[in-house]
Every structure is written in C-alpha cells, then in structure tokens.
Amino acid sequence: MSQKISHSLVTPDAYLAHERASTTTRHEYIDGYIVAMAGETIQHGRMIANLTRILGNHLVGKPCDVFAADVKLKVESAFVKSFRYPDVMVSCEQERRFEDMCESATVLVEVLSESTELTDRVYKSAEYGHILKATQGEYLVVNPNYPVVEKRMWRDGRFKVVATYNETDSIILESLKLEIPMTDLYHSPSQ
C-alpha cells in the first residue's frame, strides 16, 4: 500500500535529497508528489525473493544486475517524471551515472497487492513501457496468490500484454534468453 505524503509539488532534486536522507521508509516520486511505500505480505515477499534468486542465478557472469525493491528507476518522458522502486529490476546499463538509481532496465516486475493493482497495471505499465521500448525488454505483472503472470512488451507500435502464463506454463524472457517454470516461481520452502 502507498500513501501520498506531499500535498504540494516537490522538485526531483528535493525528492532525491529527501529519499537519500530517509533511513526507514522508501518513497516514490510521481510528477512532483512523494508517495510513501508500505510493507507487503509474506507471499508478496516470497515472489520477489524467488524471482530475484532465479534471475540472479541466470545473470552470473553476464553484464546485468538484478535488484529487489531497493534501487530506484528514473522514468522521464514527455508525459511523466517519476522515480519508482520496481519489485524486481534487471538493468544492463553499461555506465551508470548514479549509485542509487538506474535509468534503463531490461526486465521490470511488479507483484500485485490489493492496494497497488491499479497503479501496477495502468500507471506503472505506461511509465515502464517508455523505459522498456528502448531496450526491447519485458514487464511482468505477478499475482502473488494465484499462478498467473502477465508479460507486457512493445509490439505493433504499442506497449501491451503479449502473454499470460498459468500454473503449467513457463515464463519466457526473450531479452534474457531465460525460461522460468511457473512452479519455480510459486515454490515455497514449505512445499
């Protein structure tokens, strides 16, 4: 769940200074407003951990990094300026200008929660589409409670859902040449 904490417009520089000074709460920035990020469920965290592990193992020895909800993504287009914390992000930037954020990504993942579903499916999808158009990357929208994952990519001149994976499928990440069985993603240590 997120909660708007600024009621007046804040500059990107003021946001970045605020965020770098904050030690207890993460905040996103959306067109001048600061939004506090709240904690999530164990299942939500499990999805993030499983994806981070799978992607991290695959990327060993490759020039890409995987980040789990702790590194900002800067999104800047004619329509929006934001700083987001994707639940999982793969970035293959060759020369990073910042120590605490990426400006490019190849794979972005949001794990749905009741309070963020609209934002993840609509607003972040539009923002992430701008970033992923340049890298021909993929955006995964993961349902933490049921084995359903949507993959969005640029196709036919727009950013859209190109695949929906269910429990017997494997997620295909073309940009990373990786196939992830849904059973691996939804595996829990107690199973």
PDB file of C-alpha atoms in Angstrom:
ATOM      1  CA  MET A   1       0.000   0.000   0.000  1.00  0.00           C
ATOM      2  CA  SER A   2       1.176   3.519  -0.728  1.00  0.00           C
ATOM      3  CA  GLN A   3       0.201   6.822   0.814  1.00  0.00           C
ATOM      4  CA  LYS A   4       0.750  10.284  -0.629  1.00  0.00           C
ATOM      5  CA  ILE A   5       2.770  12.339   1.834  1.00  0.00           C
ATOM      6  CA  SER A   6       3.371  15.544  -0.117  1.00  0.00           C
ATOM      7  CA  HIS A   7       0.390  17.743  -0.829  1.00  0.00           C
ATOM      8  CA  SER A   8       2.320  20.347  -2.762  1.00  0.00           C
ATOM      9  CA  LEU A   9       4.666  19.887  -5.671  1.00  0.00           C
ATOM     10  CA  VAL A  10       8.232  18.869  -4.883  1.00  0.00           C
ATOM     11  CA  THR A  11      11.170  19.155  -7.281  1.00  0.00           C
ATOM     12  CA  PRO A  12      13.037  15.999  -8.332  1.00  0.00           C
ATOM     13  CA  ASP A  13      16.172  17.291  -6.565  1.00  0.00           C
ATOM     14  CA  ALA A  14      14.258  17.873  -3.316  1.00  0.00           C
ATOM     15  CA  TYR A  15      12.768  14.362  -3.576  1.00  0.00           C
ATOM     16  CA  LEU A  16      16.183  12.776  -4.144  1.00  0.00           C
ATOM     17  CA  ALA A  17      17.655  14.645  -1.156  1.00  0.00           C
ATOM     18  CA  HIS A  18      14.697  13.550   0.997  1.00  0.00           C
ATOM     19  CA  GLU A  19      14.951   9.931  -0.150  1.00  0.00           C
ATOM     20  CA  ARG A  20      18.710   9.716   0.383  1.00  0.00           C
ATOM     21  CA  ALA A  21      18.238  11.025   3.939  1.00  0.00           C
ATOM     22  CA  SER A  22      15.388   8.623   4.755  1.00  0.00           C
ATOM     23  CA  THR A  23      16.531   5.515   6.604  1.00  0.00           C
ATOM     24  CA  THR A  24      13.235   3.873   7.484  1.00  0.00           C
ATOM     25  CA  THR A  25      10.763   4.310   4.620  1.00  0.00           C
ATOM     26  CA  ARG A  26      11.043   4.213   0.841  1.00  0.00           C
ATOM     27  CA  HIS A  27       9.173   6.789  -1.204  1.00  0.00           C
ATOM     28  CA  GLU A  28       8.315   7.040  -4.869  1.00  0.00           C
ATOM     29  CA  TYR A  29       8.076  10.285  -6.798  1.00  0.00           C
ATOM     30  CA  ILE A  30       5.329  10.869  -9.355  1.00  0.00           C
ATOM     31  CA  ASP A  31       5.201  14.193 -11.189  1.00  0.00           C
ATOM     32  CA  GLY A  32       6.038  16.305  -8.169  1.00  0.00           C
ATOM     33  CA  TYR A  33       4.373  14.271  -5.424  1.00  0.00           C
ATOM     34  CA  ILE A  34       6.069  11.986  -2.905  1.00  0.00           C
ATOM     35  CA  VAL A  35       4.326   8.725  -2.071  1.00  0.00           C
ATOM     36  CA  ALA A  36       5.352   6.548   0.893  1.00  0.00           C
ATOM     37  CA  MET A  37       5.696   2.816   0.218  1.00  0.00           C
ATOM     38  CA  ALA A  38       4.294   0.395   2.771  1.00  0.00           C
ATOM     39  CA  GLY A  39       5.207  -3.174   3.651  1.00  0.00           C
ATOM     40  CA  GLU A  40       3.633  -6.167   1.954  1.00  0.00           C
ATOM     41  CA  THR A  41       2.642  -9.764   2.722  1.00  0.00           C
ATOM     42  CA  ILE A  42       4.881 -12.801   3.130  1.00  0.00           C
ATOM     43  CA  GLN A  43       3.632 -14.232  -0.179  1.00  0.00           C
ATOM     44  CA  HIS A  44       4.415 -10.928  -1.903  1.00  0.00           C
ATOM     45  CA  GLY A  45       7.925 -11.045  -0.454  1.00  0.00           C
ATOM     46  CA  ARG A  46       8.305 -14.697  -1.449  1.00  0.00           C
ATOM     47  CA  MET A  47       7.540 -13.870  -5.102  1.00  0.00           C
ATOM     48  CA  ILE A  48      10.146 -11.096  -5.056  1.00  0.00           C
ATOM     49  CA  ALA A  49      12.735 -13.383  -3.411  1.00  0.00           C
ATOM     50  CA  ASN A  50      12.080 -16.257  -5.831  1.00  0.00           C
ATOM     51  CA  LEU A  51      12.350 -14.032  -8.898  1.00  0.00           C
ATOM     52  CA  THR A  52      15.450 -12.305  -7.594  1.00  0.00           C
ATOM     53  CA  ARG A  53      17.131 -15.664  -6.952  1.00  0.00           C
ATOM     54  CA  ILE A  54      16.160 -17.124 -10.349  1.00  0.00           C
ATOM     55  CA  LEU A  55      17.232 -14.014 -12.260  1.00  0.00           C
ATOM     56  CA  GLY A  56      20.396 -13.570 -10.199  1.00  0.00           C
ATOM     57  CA  ASN A  57      21.499 -17.163 -10.816  1.00  0.00           C
ATOM     58  CA  HIS A  58      20.880 -16.748 -14.540  1.00  0.00           C
ATOM     59  CA  LEU A  59      22.827 -13.477 -14.712  1.00  0.00           C
ATOM     60  CA  VAL A  60      26.031 -14.743 -13.044  1.00  0.00           C
ATOM     61  CA  GLY A  61      28.901 -13.750 -15.327  1.00  0.00           C
ATOM     62  CA  LYS A  62      26.703 -11.523 -17.507  1.00  0.00           C
ATOM     63  CA  PRO A  63      26.867  -7.704 -17.661  1.00  0.00           C
ATOM     64  CA  CYS A  64      23.487  -7.179 -15.964  1.00  0.00           C
ATOM     65  CA  ASP A  65      22.388  -6.696 -12.378  1.00  0.00           C
ATOM     66  CA  VAL A  66      19.203  -7.721 -10.609  1.00  0.00           C
ATOM     67  CA  PHE A  67      17.741  -5.533  -7.874  1.00  0.00           C
ATOM     68  CA  ALA A  68      14.903  -6.344  -5.489  1.00  0.00           C
ATOM     69  CA  ALA A  69      12.807  -3.343  -4.461  1.00  0.00           C
ATOM     70  CA  ASP A  70      15.772  -1.359  -3.167  1.00  0.00           C
ATOM     71  CA  VAL A  71      17.032   0.590  -6.188  1.00  0.00           C
ATOM     72  CA  LYS A  72      15.115   3.407  -7.857  1.00  0.00           C
ATOM     73  CA  LEU A  73      14.272   3.553 -11.558  1.00  0.00           C
ATOM     74  CA  LYS A  74      14.228   7.038 -13.071  1.00  0.00           C
ATOM     75  CA  VAL A  75      11.463   7.456 -15.644  1.00  0.00           C
ATOM     76  CA  GLU A  76      11.408  10.598 -17.721  1.00  0.00           C
ATOM     77  CA  SER A  77       9.221  11.175 -20.753  1.00  0.00           C
ATOM     78  CA  ALA A  78       7.091  13.908 -22.274  1.00  0.00           C
ATOM     79  CA  PHE A  79       4.222  12.669 -20.093  1.00  0.00           C
ATOM     80  CA  VAL A  80       5.740  11.907 -16.689  1.00  0.00           C
ATOM     81  CA  LYS A  81       8.768  12.273 -14.488  1.00  0.00           C
ATOM     82  CA  SER A  82       8.923   9.677 -11.757  1.00  0.00           C
ATOM     83  CA  PHE A  83      11.222   7.648  -9.569  1.00  0.00           C
ATOM     84  CA  ARG A  84       9.864   4.167  -8.884  1.00  0.00           C
ATOM     85  CA  TYR A  85      11.013   1.168  -6.875  1.00  0.00           C
ATOM     86  CA  PRO A  86      10.156  -1.847  -9.053  1.00  0.00           C
ATOM     87  CA  ASP A  87       9.690  -5.025  -7.015  1.00  0.00           C
ATOM     88  CA  VAL A  88      12.357  -6.635  -9.213  1.00  0.00           C
ATOM     89  CA  MET A  89      14.503  -4.947 -11.852  1.00  0.00           C
ATOM     90  CA  VAL A  90      17.168  -6.211 -14.240  1.00  0.00           C
ATOM     91  CA  SER A  91      19.382  -3.436 -15.526  1.00  0.00           C
ATOM     92  CA  CYS A  92      22.128  -3.895 -18.099  1.00  0.00           C
ATOM     93  CA  GLU A  93      23.339  -0.277 -18.099  1.00  0.00           C
ATOM     94  CA  GLN A  94      26.945  -0.169 -19.140  1.00  0.00           C
ATOM     95  CA  GLU A  95      27.847   3.127 -17.470  1.00  0.00           C
ATOM     96  CA  ARG A  96      25.705   4.120 -14.520  1.00  0.00           C
ATOM     97  CA  ARG A  97      25.624   7.785 -13.612  1.00  0.00           C
ATOM     98  CA  PHE A  98      24.117   7.204 -10.163  1.00  0.00           C
ATOM     99  CA  GLU A  99      24.868   4.885  -7.238  1.00  0.00           C
ATOM    100  CA  ASP A 100      21.262   4.667  -6.053  1.00  0.00           C
ATOM    101  CA  MET A 101      19.198   4.505  -9.253  1.00  0.00           C
ATOM    102  CA  CYS A 102      19.031   3.119 -12.761  1.00  0.00           C
ATOM    103  CA  GLU A 103      17.957   4.988 -15.866  1.00  0.00           C
ATOM    104  CA  SER A 104      17.475   1.887 -18.000  1.00  0.00           C
ATOM    105  CA  ALA A 105      16.063  -1.582 -17.456  1.00  0.00           C
ATOM    106  CA  THR A 106      15.634  -4.784 -19.427  1.00  0.00           C
ATOM    107  CA  VAL A 107      13.143  -6.575 -17.157  1.00  0.00           C
ATOM    108  CA  LEU A 108      10.768  -4.934 -14.678  1.00  0.00           C
ATOM    109  CA  VAL A 109       8.481  -6.834 -12.306  1.00  0.00           C
ATOM    110  CA  GLU A 110       5.646  -5.731 -10.064  1.00  0.00           C
ATOM    111  CA  VAL A 111       3.990  -8.186  -7.686  1.00  0.00           C
ATOM    112  CA  LEU A 112       0.372  -7.180  -7.260  1.00  0.00           C
ATOM    113  CA  SER A 113      -1.236  -6.247  -3.992  1.00  0.00           C
ATOM    114  CA  GLU A 114      -4.802  -5.149  -3.416  1.00  0.00           C
ATOM    115  CA  SER A 115      -3.775  -1.553  -2.821  1.00  0.00           C
ATOM    116  CA  THR A 116      -1.382  -1.249  -5.786  1.00  0.00           C
ATOM    117  CA  GLU A 117      -3.052  -3.299  -8.541  1.00  0.00           C
ATOM    118  CA  LEU A 118      -4.426  -0.298 -10.446  1.00  0.00           C
ATOM    119  CA  THR A 119      -1.110   1.535 -10.219  1.00  0.00           C
ATOM    120  CA  ASP A 120       0.876  -1.538 -11.318  1.00  0.00           C
ATOM    121  CA  ARG A 121      -1.418  -2.415 -14.235  1.00  0.00           C
ATOM    122  CA  VAL A 122      -2.087   1.088 -15.559  1.00  0.00           C
ATOM    123  CA  TYR A 123       0.245   3.830 -14.366  1.00  0.00           C
ATOM    124  CA  LYS A 124       3.457   1.865 -13.930  1.00  0.00           C
ATOM    125  CA  SER A 125       2.745  -0.028 -17.135  1.00  0.00           C
ATOM    126  CA  ALA A 126       2.672   3.262 -19.066  1.00  0.00           C
ATOM    127  CA  GLU A 127       5.835   4.512 -17.345  1.00  0.00           C
ATOM    128  CA  TYR A 128       7.712   1.234 -17.676  1.00  0.00           C
ATOM    129  CA  GLY A 129       6.697   0.949 -21.319  1.00  0.00           C
ATOM    130  CA  HIS A 130       8.690   4.110 -22.010  1.00  0.00           C
ATOM    131  CA  ILE A 131      11.815   2.588 -20.422  1.00  0.00           C
ATOM    132  CA  LEU A 132      11.397  -0.859 -21.983  1.00  0.00           C
ATOM    133  CA  LYS A 133      10.803   0.445 -25.501  1.00  0.00           C
ATOM    134  CA  ALA A 134      14.480   1.425 -25.676  1.00  0.00           C
ATOM    135  CA  THR A 135      15.740  -1.997 -24.525  1.00  0.00           C
ATOM    136  CA  GLN A 136      13.007  -4.185 -26.062  1.00  0.00           C
ATOM    137  CA  GLY A 137      12.558  -5.505 -22.549  1.00  0.00           C
ATOM    138  CA  GLU A 138       9.691  -7.074 -20.650  1.00  0.00           C
ATOM    139  CA  TYR A 139       7.372  -6.078 -17.822  1.00  0.00           C
ATOM    140  CA  LEU A 140       5.931  -8.864 -15.687  1.00  0.00           C
ATOM    141  CA  VAL A 141       2.827  -8.361 -13.555  1.00  0.00           C
ATOM    142  CA  VAL A 142       2.745 -11.181 -10.989  1.00  0.00           C
ATOM    143  CA  ASN A 143      -0.278 -12.289  -8.985  1.00  0.00           C
ATOM    144  CA  PRO A 144       1.167 -13.486  -5.653  1.00  0.00           C
ATOM    145  CA  ASN A 145      -1.894 -15.522  -4.667  1.00  0.00           C
ATOM    146  CA  TYR A 146      -2.645 -17.415  -7.889  1.00  0.00           C
ATOM    147  CA  PRO A 147      -0.230 -18.706 -10.541  1.00  0.00           C
ATOM    148  CA  VAL A 148      -0.934 -16.019 -13.138  1.00  0.00           C
ATOM    149  CA  VAL A 149       1.731 -13.772 -14.688  1.00  0.00           C
ATOM    150  CA  GLU A 150       1.187 -11.241 -17.472  1.00  0.00           C
ATOM    151  CA  LYS A 151       4.035 -10.210 -19.742  1.00  0.00           C
ATOM    152  CA  ARG A 152       3.929  -6.818 -21.473  1.00  0.00           C
ATOM    153  CA  MET A 153       6.193  -5.666 -24.300  1.00  0.00           C
ATOM    154  CA  TRP A 154       6.276  -3.267 -27.216  1.00  0.00           C
ATOM    155  CA  ARG A 155       4.552  -4.888 -30.173  1.00  0.00           C
ATOM    156  CA  ASP A 156       2.878  -3.354 -33.202  1.00  0.00           C
ATOM    157  CA  GLY A 157       3.734   0.174 -32.059  1.00  0.00           C
ATOM    158  CA  ARG A 158       2.318  -0.054 -28.535  1.00  0.00           C
ATOM    159  CA  PHE A 159       3.049  -1.486 -25.093  1.00  0.00           C
ATOM    160  CA  LYS A 160       0.635  -4.330 -24.444  1.00  0.00           C
ATOM    161  CA  VAL A 161       0.063  -7.728 -22.849  1.00  0.00           C
ATOM    162  CA  VAL A 162       1.748 -10.244 -25.155  1.00  0.00           C
ATOM    163  CA  ALA A 163       1.431 -13.364 -22.968  1.00  0.00           C
ATOM    164  CA  THR A 164      -0.390 -14.639 -19.912  1.00  0.00           C
ATOM    165  CA  TYR A 165       1.203 -17.564 -18.086  1.00  0.00           C
ATOM    166  CA  ASN A 166      -0.624 -20.051 -15.863  1.00  0.00           C
ATOM    167  CA  GLU A 167       0.499 -22.765 -13.434  1.00  0.00           C
ATOM    168  CA  THR A 168       1.662 -25.314 -16.052  1.00  0.00           C
ATOM    169  CA  ASP A 169       3.479 -22.745 -18.240  1.00  0.00           C
ATOM    170  CA  SER A 170       6.977 -21.336 -18.280  1.00  0.00           C
ATOM    171  CA  ILE A 171       7.597 -17.592 -18.405  1.00  0.00           C
ATOM    172  CA  ILE A 172       9.694 -16.716 -21.449  1.00  0.00           C
ATOM    173  CA  LEU A 173      12.004 -13.715 -21.026  1.00  0.00           C
ATOM    174  CA  GLU A 174      13.248 -13.137 -24.550  1.00  0.00           C
ATOM    175  CA  SER A 175      15.525 -10.264 -23.545  1.00  0.00           C
ATOM    176  CA  LEU A 176      17.485 -12.520 -21.163  1.00  0.00           C
ATOM    177  CA  LYS A 177      17.087 -15.791 -23.083  1.00  0.00           C
ATOM    178  CA  LEU A 178      15.528 -17.321 -19.984  1.00  0.00           C
ATOM    179  CA  GLU A 179      12.632 -19.689 -19.359  1.00  0.00           C
ATOM    180  CA  ILE A 180      11.179 -19.752 -15.830  1.00  0.00           C
ATOM    181  CA  PRO A 181       8.795 -22.581 -14.939  1.00  0.00           C
ATOM    182  CA  MET A 182       5.836 -21.178 -13.027  1.00  0.00           C
ATOM    183  CA  THR A 183       6.352 -23.949 -10.466  1.00  0.00           C
ATOM    184  CA  ASP A 184       9.792 -22.460  -9.682  1.00  0.00           C
ATOM    185  CA  LEU A 185       8.328 -19.005  -9.178  1.00  0.00           C
ATOM    186  CA  TYR A 186       5.447 -20.161  -6.977  1.00  0.00           C
ATOM    187  CA  HIS A 187       7.553 -22.653  -4.998  1.00  0.00           C
ATOM    188  CA  SER A 188       7.571 -22.122  -1.270  1.00  0.00           C
ATOM    189  CA  PRO A 189      10.199 -23.574   1.082  1.00  0.00           C
ATOM    190  CA  SER A 190       7.447 -25.384   2.995  1.00  0.00           C
ATOM    191  CA  GLN A 191       6.253 -27.254  -0.115  1.00  0.00           C
TER     192      GLN A 191
END
